[in-house]
Coordinates of C-alpha atoms in Angstrom, one line a residue:
M1125 CA 0.0 0.0 0.0
T1126 CA 1.2 3.5 -0.8
G1127 CA 0.5 6.9 0.7
G1128 CA 0.0 5.7 4.3
W1129 CA -3.1 3.6 3.4
R1130 CA -3.5 0.3 5.1
P1131 CA -6.2 -2.4 5.0
T1132 CA -8.9 -2.4 7.7
R1133 CA -10.1 -5.3 9.7
A1134 CA -13.3 -5.3 7.6
L1135 CA -11.2 -6.0 4.5
G1136 CA -9.4 -8.9 6.2
R1137 CA -12.6 -10.4 7.5
A1138 CA -14.2 -10.2 4.0
L1139 CA -11.2 -11.9 2.4
L1140 CA -11.0 -14.6 5.1
V1141 CA -14.7 -15.4 5.3
G1142 CA -15.2 -15.2 1.5
L1143 CA -12.3 -17.6 0.8
L1144 CA -13.4 -20.0 3.5
V1145 CA -17.0 -20.1 2.5
L1146 CA -16.0 -20.4 -1.2
V1147 CA -13.7 -23.3 -0.6
V1148 CA -16.2 -25.1 1.6
G1149 CA -19.0 -24.6 -1.0
V1150 CA -16.8 -25.9 -3.9
A1151 CA -15.5 -28.8 -1.8
F1152 CA -19.0 -30.0 -0.7
G1153 CA -20.9 -28.8 -3.7
R1154 CA -22.9 -26.3 -1.8
G1155 CA -24.0 -23.6 -4.2
D1156 CA -25.6 -21.5 -1.5
L1157 CA -22.3 -21.1 0.2
V1158 CA -20.7 -20.1 -3.1
V1159 CA -23.3 -17.4 -3.5
V1160 CA -22.5 -16.1 0.0
G1161 CA -18.7 -16.0 -0.5
V1162 CA -18.5 -14.4 -3.9
P1163 CA -20.0 -11.0 -2.9
L1164 CA -17.5 -10.8 0.0
L1165 CA -14.6 -11.5 -2.3
G1166 CA -16.0 -9.1 -4.9
A1167 CA -16.2 -6.3 -2.3
A1168 CA -12.7 -6.9 -1.1
A1169 CA -11.4 -6.9 -4.7
W1170 CA -13.3 -3.7 -5.5
S1171 CA -11.7 -2.0 -2.4
L1172 CA -8.2 -3.0 -3.6
V1173 CA -8.8 -1.9 -7.2
T1174 CA -10.1 1.5 -6.3
R1175 CA -7.6 2.1 -3.5
P1176 CA -6.2 5.6 -3.1
R1177 CA -2.6 6.0 -4.4
R1178 CA -1.6 9.0 -2.2
A1179 CA -2.3 10.6 1.1
P1180 CA -4.7 13.6 1.4
R1181 CA -3.5 17.0 2.6
V1182 CA -5.0 18.3 5.9
Q1183 CA -5.1 21.8 7.2
S1184 CA -6.5 22.8 10.6
S1185 CA -7.2 26.2 12.1
V1186 CA -9.0 27.8 15.0
D1187 CA -11.4 30.7 14.4
P1188 CA -11.3 33.2 16.1
L1189 CA -8.0 33.1 17.9
V1190 CA -9.2 35.3 20.7
V1191 CA -12.5 34.9 22.4
R1192 CA -14.1 36.1 25.6
E1193 CA -15.1 33.8 28.5
G1194 CA -18.4 32.2 27.6
E1195 CA -18.1 32.7 23.9
S1196 CA -17.5 30.0 21.3
F1197 CA -14.8 29.3 18.7
V1198 CA -14.7 26.8 15.9
W1199 CA -12.0 24.2 15.2
R1200 CA -11.9 23.9 11.4
L1201 CA -10.5 21.1 9.3
D1202 CA -10.0 21.3 5.6
L1203 CA -9.0 18.1 3.8
A1204 CA -8.0 18.0 0.1
P1205 CA -9.6 14.8 -1.3
V1206 CA -7.7 12.3 -3.4
P1207 CA -9.1 9.7 -5.9
G1208 CA -10.6 6.8 -4.0
L1209 CA -11.3 8.7 -0.8
R1210 CA -14.9 8.3 0.3
D1211 CA -15.4 9.3 3.9
V1212 CA -13.5 11.5 6.4
V1213 CA -13.8 11.2 10.2
A1214 CA -12.2 13.6 12.7
H1215 CA -12.2 13.6 16.5
L1216 CA -11.5 16.5 18.9
P1217 CA -11.0 15.2 22.4
A1218 CA -13.0 16.8 25.2
D1219 CA -11.4 19.6 27.3
R1220 CA -12.0 20.4 30.9
W1221 CA -12.6 24.1 30.2
G1222 CA -14.5 23.7 26.9
R1223 CA -17.9 22.3 25.9
S1224 CA -17.9 20.8 22.4
T1225 CA -20.8 20.7 19.9
P1226 CA -21.3 17.8 19.4
R1227 CA -20.4 16.7 22.9
H1228 CA -18.5 13.6 21.8
G1229 CA -16.3 15.6 19.5
H1230 CA -16.7 13.3 16.5
V1231 CA -17.5 14.7 13.1
A1232 CA -17.7 13.1 9.7
A1233 CA -18.2 14.1 6.0
A1234 CA -18.4 12.4 2.7
T1235 CA -16.6 13.4 -0.5
E1236 CA -19.5 12.5 -2.8
G1237 CA -20.8 15.5 -4.8
L1238 CA -17.6 17.6 -4.3
Q1239 CA -15.9 19.4 -7.1
P1240 CA -12.4 18.2 -8.1
H1241 CA -10.6 21.0 -6.3
E1242 CA -13.1 21.5 -3.5
L1243 CA -12.0 20.8 0.1
V1244 CA -13.8 18.6 2.6
P1245 CA -15.0 20.9 5.4
L1246 CA -15.2 19.7 9.0
G1247 CA -15.7 21.7 12.2
V1248 CA -16.3 21.4 15.9
E1249 CA -17.7 24.3 17.9
V1250 CA -16.3 24.7 21.4
E1251 CA -17.6 27.0 24.1
A1252 CA -14.9 28.5 26.3
L1253 CA -15.9 28.0 29.9
R1254 CA -12.9 29.6 31.6
W1255 CA -10.3 32.3 30.7
G1256 CA -6.7 31.4 29.9
S1257 CA -4.5 30.2 27.1
R1258 CA -6.1 27.0 25.8
R1259 CA -4.6 24.4 23.6
V1260 CA -7.0 22.7 21.2
G1261 CA -6.3 19.1 20.5
P1262 CA -4.5 16.9 19.7
A1263 CA -7.1 16.0 17.1
Q1264 CA -7.1 12.9 15.0
V1265 CA -8.2 12.6 11.4
A1266 CA -8.9 9.4 9.4
G1267 CA -9.9 8.8 5.8
F1268 CA -11.7 5.7 4.4
G1269 CA -11.6 4.2 1.0
D1270 CA -14.5 2.7 -1.0
L1271 CA -16.6 0.2 1.0
G1272 CA -14.4 0.9 4.1
G1273 CA -11.7 -1.5 3.0
L1274 CA -8.7 0.9 3.4
V1275 CA -8.0 3.5 6.1
W1276 CA -5.6 6.4 6.3
L1277 CA -4.6 8.0 9.6
S1278 CA -3.0 11.4 9.7
P1279 CA 0.6 11.0 10.8
E1280 CA 0.4 14.3 12.7
Q1281 CA -1.8 15.1 15.7
L1282 CA -3.4 18.4 14.8
R1283 CA -3.1 21.1 17.5
G1284 CA -4.2 24.7 17.9
A1285 CA -4.2 27.4 20.4
V1286 CA -6.8 30.0 21.5
T1287 CA -6.6 32.8 24.0
V1288 CA -9.7 33.1 26.2
V1289 CA -9.8 36.6 27.8
P1290 CA -11.8 37.0 31.1
R1291 CA -15.2 38.7 31.1
P1292 CA -14.9 41.7 33.4
G1293 CA -17.0 41.7 36.5
R1294 CA -19.3 44.5 37.5
F1295 CA -18.0 47.4 39.5
S1296 CA -19.0 51.1 39.9
S1297 CA -17.8 53.7 42.2
R1298 CA -18.8 57.3 42.9
A1299 CA -15.8 58.1 45.0
G1300 CA -13.0 59.8 43.1
L1301 CA -9.4 58.6 43.3
P1302 CA -7.3 60.5 45.9
H1303 CA -4.7 63.0 44.8
P1304 CA -4.9 62.9 41.0
S1305 CA -1.7 64.1 39.3
G1306 CA -2.4 64.0 35.5
L1307 CA -3.1 66.8 33.1
V1308 CA -6.6 66.0 31.9
G1309 CA -9.4 63.8 33.3
Q1310 CA -12.6 63.8 35.3
H1311 CA -11.3 64.2 38.8
R1312 CA -11.5 67.6 40.5
S1313 CA -8.1 69.0 41.5
N1314 CA -7.4 70.8 44.7
R1315 CA -5.9 73.7 42.8
Q1316 CA -7.6 76.1 40.4
G1317 CA -7.1 75.9 36.7
S1318 CA -8.9 75.3 33.4
G1319 CA -11.8 73.0 34.2
T1320 CA -15.6 72.8 34.3
E1321 CA -16.5 73.0 38.0
L1322 CA -17.0 76.5 39.5
A1323 CA -14.5 77.4 42.2
D1324 CA -15.0 81.2 43.0
L1325 CA -15.9 84.6 41.7
R1326 CA -13.3 87.4 42.1
P1327 CA -12.5 90.8 40.6
F1328 CA -10.8 91.0 37.2
R1329 CA -7.0 91.0 37.2
T1330 CA -4.5 91.7 34.4
G1331 CA -4.0 88.5 32.4
D1332 CA -7.4 87.0 33.0
R1333 CA -9.2 85.7 29.9
L1334 CA -12.1 87.7 28.6
R1335 CA -14.3 84.6 28.2
R1336 CA -14.1 84.1 32.0
I1337 CA -15.9 87.5 32.7
S1338 CA -19.2 87.0 34.5
W1339 CA -21.3 89.7 33.0
P1340 CA -24.3 89.4 35.4
V1341 CA -22.1 89.9 38.4
S1342 CA -20.1 92.7 36.7
L1343 CA -23.2 94.6 35.8
R1344 CA -24.7 94.2 39.3
T1345 CA -21.5 95.4 41.1
G1346 CA -20.2 97.9 38.6
T1347 CA -16.8 96.3 38.4
L1348 CA -15.5 93.4 36.2
H1349 CA -15.6 90.0 37.9
V1350 CA -14.4 86.7 36.5
T1351 CA -15.2 83.1 37.4
T1352 CA -12.5 80.6 38.4
T1353 CA -12.8 76.8 38.1
H1354 CA -11.1 73.7 39.5
A1355 CA -8.7 71.9 37.2
D1356 CA -9.7 68.5 35.9
Q1357 CA -7.0 65.9 36.4
D1358 CA -6.6 62.2 35.8
A1359 CA -5.0 59.5 38.0
E1360 CA -3.0 56.4 37.4
V1361 CA -4.2 53.1 38.8
R1362 CA -1.8 50.2 39.1
L1363 CA -3.4 46.8 39.6
L1364 CA -1.2 44.1 41.0
V1365 CA -2.6 40.5 40.8
D1366 CA -1.2 38.0 43.3
A1367 CA -0.6 34.7 41.4
L1368 CA 1.9 33.2 43.9
R1369 CA -0.7 30.8 45.0
D1370 CA -4.1 29.9 43.6
V1371 CA -6.3 28.9 46.5
G1372 CA -9.3 26.7 45.6
V1373 CA -10.2 24.6 42.6
P1374 CA -12.4 26.2 39.9
D1375 CA -15.5 24.2 38.9
T1376 CA -17.7 25.3 36.0
D1377 CA -20.5 22.9 37.0
T1378 CA -21.0 24.3 40.5
G1379 CA -19.9 27.8 39.8
R1380 CA -17.0 27.7 42.3
R1381 CA -14.0 29.8 41.6
S1382 CA -10.4 30.0 42.8
S1383 CA -8.7 33.0 44.3
L1384 CA -7.0 33.7 41.0
D1385 CA -10.3 33.7 39.2
V1386 CA -11.7 36.2 41.7
A1387 CA -8.6 38.4 41.3
V1388 CA -8.7 38.3 37.5
D1389 CA -12.5 39.1 37.6
A1390 CA -11.9 42.0 40.0
A1391 CA -8.9 43.4 38.0
G1392 CA -11.0 43.4 34.8
A1393 CA -13.9 45.2 36.6
L1394 CA -11.7 47.8 38.2
A1395 CA -9.8 48.4 34.9
A1396 CA -13.1 48.8 32.9
H1397 CA -14.5 51.3 35.5
Y1398 CA -11.5 53.6 35.8
L1399 CA -10.7 53.5 32.1
S1400 CA -14.3 54.7 31.5
T1401 CA -13.6 57.7 33.8
G1402 CA -10.5 58.7 31.7
D1403 CA -7.8 57.4 34.1
R1404 CA -4.7 55.5 33.2
V1405 CA -4.7 51.9 34.2
G1406 CA -1.9 49.3 34.2
V1407 CA -1.8 45.6 35.3
S1408 CA 1.0 43.4 36.6
V1409 CA 0.8 39.8 37.6
L1410 CA 3.1 39.0 40.6
G1411 CA 4.9 35.7 40.6
G1412 CA 2.8 34.0 37.9
G1413 CA 3.9 31.4 35.4
G1414 CA 4.2 34.0 32.6
V1415 CA 5.4 37.6 32.7
V1416 CA 2.4 39.8 32.4
D1417 CA 3.1 43.6 32.6
V1418 CA 0.7 46.0 30.9
P1419 CA 1.9 49.7 31.1
A1420 CA -0.5 52.2 32.5
V1421 CA -2.1 54.2 29.7
G1422 CA -5.6 55.3 28.9
G1423 CA -7.9 55.0 25.9
H1424 CA -10.5 52.6 24.5
H1425 CA -8.0 49.9 23.5
Q1426 CA -6.3 49.7 26.9
L1427 CA -9.1 47.4 28.3
T1428 CA -8.5 44.9 25.5
R1429 CA -4.7 44.9 26.2
I1430 CA -5.4 44.4 29.9
L1431 CA -7.8 41.5 29.3
L1432 CA -5.3 39.9 27.0
G1433 CA -2.7 40.2 29.7
L1434 CA -5.0 38.8 32.4
G1435 CA -5.9 35.9 30.1
R1436 CA -2.2 34.8 30.2
A1437 CA -2.0 34.8 34.0
E1438 CA -1.0 31.5 35.5
P1439 CA -0.3 30.4 39.1
S1440 CA 3.3 30.2 40.1
G1441 CA 5.1 26.9 39.7
G1442 CA 7.9 27.8 42.2
S1443 CA 10.8 27.8 39.7
V1444 CA 13.9 29.9 40.2
G1445 CA 13.1 32.0 37.1
E1446 CA 9.7 33.0 38.6
E1447 CA 11.3 34.0 41.9
R1448 CA 13.8 36.2 40.0
A1449 CA 11.0 37.8 38.0
L1450 CA 9.1 38.4 41.2
R1451 CA 12.0 40.2 42.8
A1452 CA 12.4 42.3 39.8
Q1453 CA 8.7 43.2 39.8
L1454 CA 8.8 44.2 43.5
R1455 CA 11.9 46.4 43.0
R1456 CA 10.1 48.3 40.2
S1457 CA 9.4 51.9 41.1
V1458 CA 5.8 53.3 41.2
P1459 CA 5.1 56.8 39.9
P1460 CA 4.2 59.4 42.5
G1461 CA 0.5 59.9 42.9
A1462 CA -0.4 56.5 41.5
V1463 CA -3.1 54.4 43.3
V1464 CA -1.8 50.9 43.8
V1465 CA -4.5 48.2 44.2
I1466 CA -3.1 44.7 45.2
L1467 CA -5.6 41.9 44.6
S1468 CA -4.5 39.0 46.8
A1469 CA -6.0 36.1 48.8
L1470 CA -3.7 37.1 51.7
V1471 CA -1.9 33.8 51.8
S1472 CA 1.4 35.0 50.4
A1473 CA 3.7 37.3 52.4
E1474 CA 5.6 39.0 49.5
P1475 CA 2.7 41.0 48.1
L1476 CA 1.6 42.2 51.6
A1477 CA 5.1 43.2 52.5
H1478 CA 5.3 45.1 49.2
A1479 CA 2.0 46.9 50.0
V1480 CA 3.4 48.0 53.4
R1481 CA 6.7 49.3 51.8
L1482 CA 4.7 51.3 49.2
A1483 CA 2.5 52.8 51.9
R1484 CA 5.5 53.9 54.0
S1485 CA 6.9 55.5 50.9
G1486 CA 3.8 57.8 50.7
H1487 CA 1.9 55.9 48.0
V1488 CA -1.9 55.3 48.1
V1489 CA -2.2 51.5 48.5
L1490 CA -5.3 49.3 48.8
V1491 CA -5.5 45.5 49.3
V1492 CA -8.5 43.7 47.9
D1493 CA -9.2 40.3 49.5
T1494 CA -9.9 37.8 46.7
L1495 CA -10.4 34.6 48.7
P1496 CA -13.5 32.8 47.4
G1497 CA -16.6 33.0 49.6
H1498 CA -16.9 29.2 50.0
L1499 CA -13.4 29.2 51.6
A1500 CA -13.7 32.3 53.8
T1501 CA -15.3 30.4 56.8
P1502 CA -13.8 27.6 58.9
D1503 CA -16.9 25.5 58.3
A1504 CA -16.3 25.1 54.6
D1505 CA -17.0 22.1 52.5
P1506 CA -14.6 19.3 53.5
A1507 CA -14.0 18.4 49.8
A1508 CA -13.1 22.0 49.1
L1509 CA -10.8 22.2 52.0
V1510 CA -9.0 19.0 50.9
A1511 CA -8.5 20.5 47.5
A1512 CA -7.3 23.8 48.9
T1513 CA -4.8 22.4 51.3
G1514 CA -3.8 19.3 49.5
I1515 CA -4.3 17.2 52.6
E1516 CA -6.3 14.0 52.1
D1517 CA -7.5 13.7 55.7
P1518 CA -10.6 15.9 56.0
R1519 CA -10.1 16.6 59.8
L1520 CA -6.5 17.5 59.3
A1521 CA -7.4 19.7 56.3
S1522 CA -10.0 21.5 58.3
L1523 CA -7.6 22.2 61.2
T1524 CA -4.9 23.4 58.8
W1525 CA -7.4 25.7 57.1
R1526 CA -8.4 27.2 60.4
L1527 CA -4.8 28.0 61.1
R1528 CA -4.5 29.6 57.7
L1529 CA -7.5 31.8 58.3
L1530 CA -6.0 33.0 61.6
E1531 CA -2.8 33.9 59.7
R1532 CA -4.8 35.8 57.1
E1533 CA -6.5 37.7 59.9
R1534 CA -3.2 38.6 61.4
E1535 CA -1.7 39.7 58.1
A1536 CA -4.8 41.9 57.5
H1537 CA -4.4 43.6 60.9
R1538 CA -0.7 44.2 60.1
C1539 CA -1.6 45.9 56.9
A1540 CA -4.3 48.0 58.6
R1541 CA -1.8 49.2 61.3
A1542 CA 0.6 50.2 58.5
G1543 CA -2.1 52.3 56.8
V1544 CA -3.0 49.8 54.1
P1545 CA -6.8 49.1 54.2
V1546 CA -8.0 45.6 53.3
V1547 CA -11.3 45.4 51.5
P1548 CA -13.1 42.2 50.6
W1549 CA -14.1 42.0 46.9
G1550 CA -17.8 42.2 46.4
A1551 CA -18.7 44.2 49.6
E1552 CA -21.2 46.8 48.6
G1553 CA -19.7 50.3 49.0
A1554 CA -16.7 49.2 50.9
L1555 CA -14.2 50.5 48.3
D1556 CA -16.0 53.9 48.1
T1557 CA -15.7 54.4 51.8
V1558 CA -12.0 53.6 51.8
L1559 CA -11.3 55.9 48.9
R1560 CA -13.1 58.8 50.5
G1561 CA -11.2 58.2 53.7
I1562 CA -7.8 58.2 51.9
G1563 CA -8.8 61.3 50.0
R1564 CA -9.1 63.2 53.2
R1565 CA -5.5 62.2 54.3
P1566 CA -2.6 64.6 53.9
R1567 CA -0.6 64.0 50.8
T1568 CA 2.9 64.0 52.3
A1569 CA 4.5 60.8 53.3
G1570 CA 5.3 61.8 56.8
A1571 CA 1.8 62.9 57.6
A1572 CA 0.4 59.7 56.1
R1573 CA 2.6 57.6 58.4

């Protein structure tokens, strides 16, 4: 056989049974057995005569390459038919974070009725259930000759890749960011300048613009008066996602999420909100498996860049390279006036120590607790505690988790004493209250301490 084609078991059975029945029928003079054996041999002979001489060409692709969480993408397969090819079967194995249509992942197509240069189209639709960089495959493709006598298997396992970006959560805030330092934006500055919010009415001075003259007040008082306004400024928000440890096991069936899922959801929600107010937002993933660092800029396309970066976030594997990258990230300077938001499950010491150092340097720092709700109490589900701690004994896992919760509470009190508020994600109005309180603080580092 040529081109990678080989006989199937059906062809072997047809030859064996046909010859056996034909020999027995001839030997014993049984015409009925001869009638049964001849069609089997004829089918086998026809499969060999019409066998394909070369292997087909296969191309696979994923469309689109970037989807949002909950959306679907299509794994496409285009096969160039060859003479003698009758049917094509492909199989895409099931994925934990994808739901295939059809569920079993098997698709088939026939070459009958196709034009000479027309490709055989196959496709499997996959719904992305969770964010992240997903590998599609390995998929297998098989072609069958006439009457299923010969089979061809693709020598390569077809693979693909798709990036699933997280769907941002919901967040809205009426509290402005403290101490904005940009040139333009929607936050009211403490100093007067070119803006939209009225600050004062005063007599006209040399150098004032004529369009600032308030004619009603000037006519009533008899002297020229001008209006002054507060300057409109923007702020920089720096989001730091703690990926040193992912607490909890995500489950799409029950809706449970891990701490990294909550952190990514919160980061997307905060970025979407503050970008809509004209601020500059940047994201860094601390200690993750891949280096994710999105510079702080504004604009409509920044949210897409941030979501793509969050989609590449992975929990830390504990390698030496990841530790070096973490130290480099912690040594990176933060611009003055930037608001630093650290999203952490409060189980790693490095991000919390970094928050305290930034606060003592005079920066505005917030810590958002991203521990999932089903793990925030000592009386959690035993199965969830076993998965979170890695201890198979439920009683020992429960005791270990109680100690971990006590350590989290102690770390939160340390941050609070250092001037770093800890806010649980999802608490209604908690972040607004904290931002208003920080806005009333003095701006100097010494007074803040």
